[in-house]
Structure formats: C-alpha cells, structure tokens
Amino acid sequence: MTTFSPPIIERLNGNVYQLTTQTIVNRSLEETFEFFARAENLNKITPPWLHFNIVSDTPIRMGVGTTIEYR
C-alpha cells in the first residue's frame, strides 16, 4: 500500500513556488531506490495537473550533473 500526504504549496518569491509532499511506499529500500533512480518514472509521481512530459531522449542515464529536459 502506498499513502500520500496532501501537497503543501508555498510561494517563495515572485513566480517561484515550492511543492512539498510525502509518500510512504510499502516496498524494500532497493525496489524504491530503483524506481526513483529512473527518470522515466517522474511522469508517474508528478501531479497530473502539472502536465509533466520528459522531452529528453530516454532512457536517461542518471548521475551527478544529469539534465532532464521536460515541459
């Protein structure tokens, strides 16, 4: 079972916002890390109303300095 907390949206300054939420995942650390390490899964965890779409070529090799292009 996965549970979510309602998002907290804070206006930091001007048009900059911060979205904070918490997700509790009933999986092992290894399974959870593997899921979050794949950029392609960002579509699955981003709120639908943000219409998040990765435009970078996939699969994306994650590492220090990795850039992901999205709309």
Coordinates of C-alpha atoms in Angstrom, one line a residue:
M1 CA 0.0 0.0 0.0
T2 CA 1.2 3.5 -0.8
T3 CA 0.0 6.6 1.0
F4 CA 0.3 10.2 0.1
S5 CA 0.1 13.4 2.2
P6 CA -1.7 16.4 0.7
P7 CA 0.7 18.7 -1.0
I8 CA 1.8 21.9 0.6
I9 CA 2.4 24.7 -2.0
E10 CA 4.4 27.7 -0.8
R11 CA 5.1 30.8 -2.8
L12 CA 8.8 31.6 -2.2
N13 CA 9.1 34.8 -4.2
G14 CA 7.6 36.2 -7.4
N15 CA 6.6 33.3 -9.6
V16 CA 8.7 30.7 -7.7
Y17 CA 6.7 28.0 -5.8
Q18 CA 7.8 25.0 -3.8
L19 CA 5.6 21.9 -3.7
T20 CA 6.2 19.6 -0.7
T21 CA 4.6 16.3 -0.2
Q22 CA 5.3 12.9 1.4
T23 CA 4.8 9.4 0.0
I24 CA 5.1 6.3 2.1
V25 CA 5.9 3.3 -0.1
N26 CA 5.4 -0.3 1.1
R27 CA 8.4 -1.7 -0.8
S28 CA 12.0 -2.5 0.1
L29 CA 14.6 0.2 0.0
E30 CA 16.2 -1.5 -3.0
E31 CA 13.0 -1.5 -5.0
T32 CA 12.1 2.0 -4.0
F33 CA 15.6 3.4 -4.9
E34 CA 15.4 1.6 -8.3
F35 CA 12.0 3.2 -9.0
F36 CA 13.2 6.7 -8.1
A37 CA 16.5 6.3 -9.9
R38 CA 14.7 6.0 -13.3
A39 CA 13.9 9.5 -14.7
E40 CA 11.1 7.9 -16.8
N41 CA 9.2 7.4 -13.5
L42 CA 8.9 11.1 -12.9
N43 CA 5.8 11.1 -15.1
K44 CA 4.2 8.6 -12.6
I45 CA 4.9 10.6 -9.5
T46 CA 4.3 14.2 -10.8
P47 CA 0.7 15.5 -10.1
P48 CA -1.4 15.2 -13.3
W49 CA -2.3 18.9 -13.2
L50 CA 1.3 19.8 -13.9
H51 CA 1.1 18.0 -17.3
F52 CA 4.8 16.9 -16.9
N53 CA 6.4 15.4 -20.0
I54 CA 10.0 14.4 -20.5
V55 CA 11.3 15.6 -23.9
S56 CA 14.9 14.3 -23.4
D57 CA 15.8 11.1 -25.2
T58 CA 15.1 8.1 -22.9
P59 CA 16.3 6.0 -21.2
I60 CA 18.2 8.7 -19.2
R61 CA 21.4 7.7 -17.5
M62 CA 21.2 9.2 -14.1
G63 CA 24.3 10.6 -12.3
V64 CA 25.8 13.8 -11.0
G65 CA 25.0 16.7 -13.3
T66 CA 22.4 14.8 -15.3
T67 CA 20.0 17.2 -17.0
I68 CA 16.4 16.2 -17.9
E69 CA 14.5 18.3 -20.4
Y70 CA 10.8 18.5 -19.8
R71 CA 7.6 20.5 -20.5

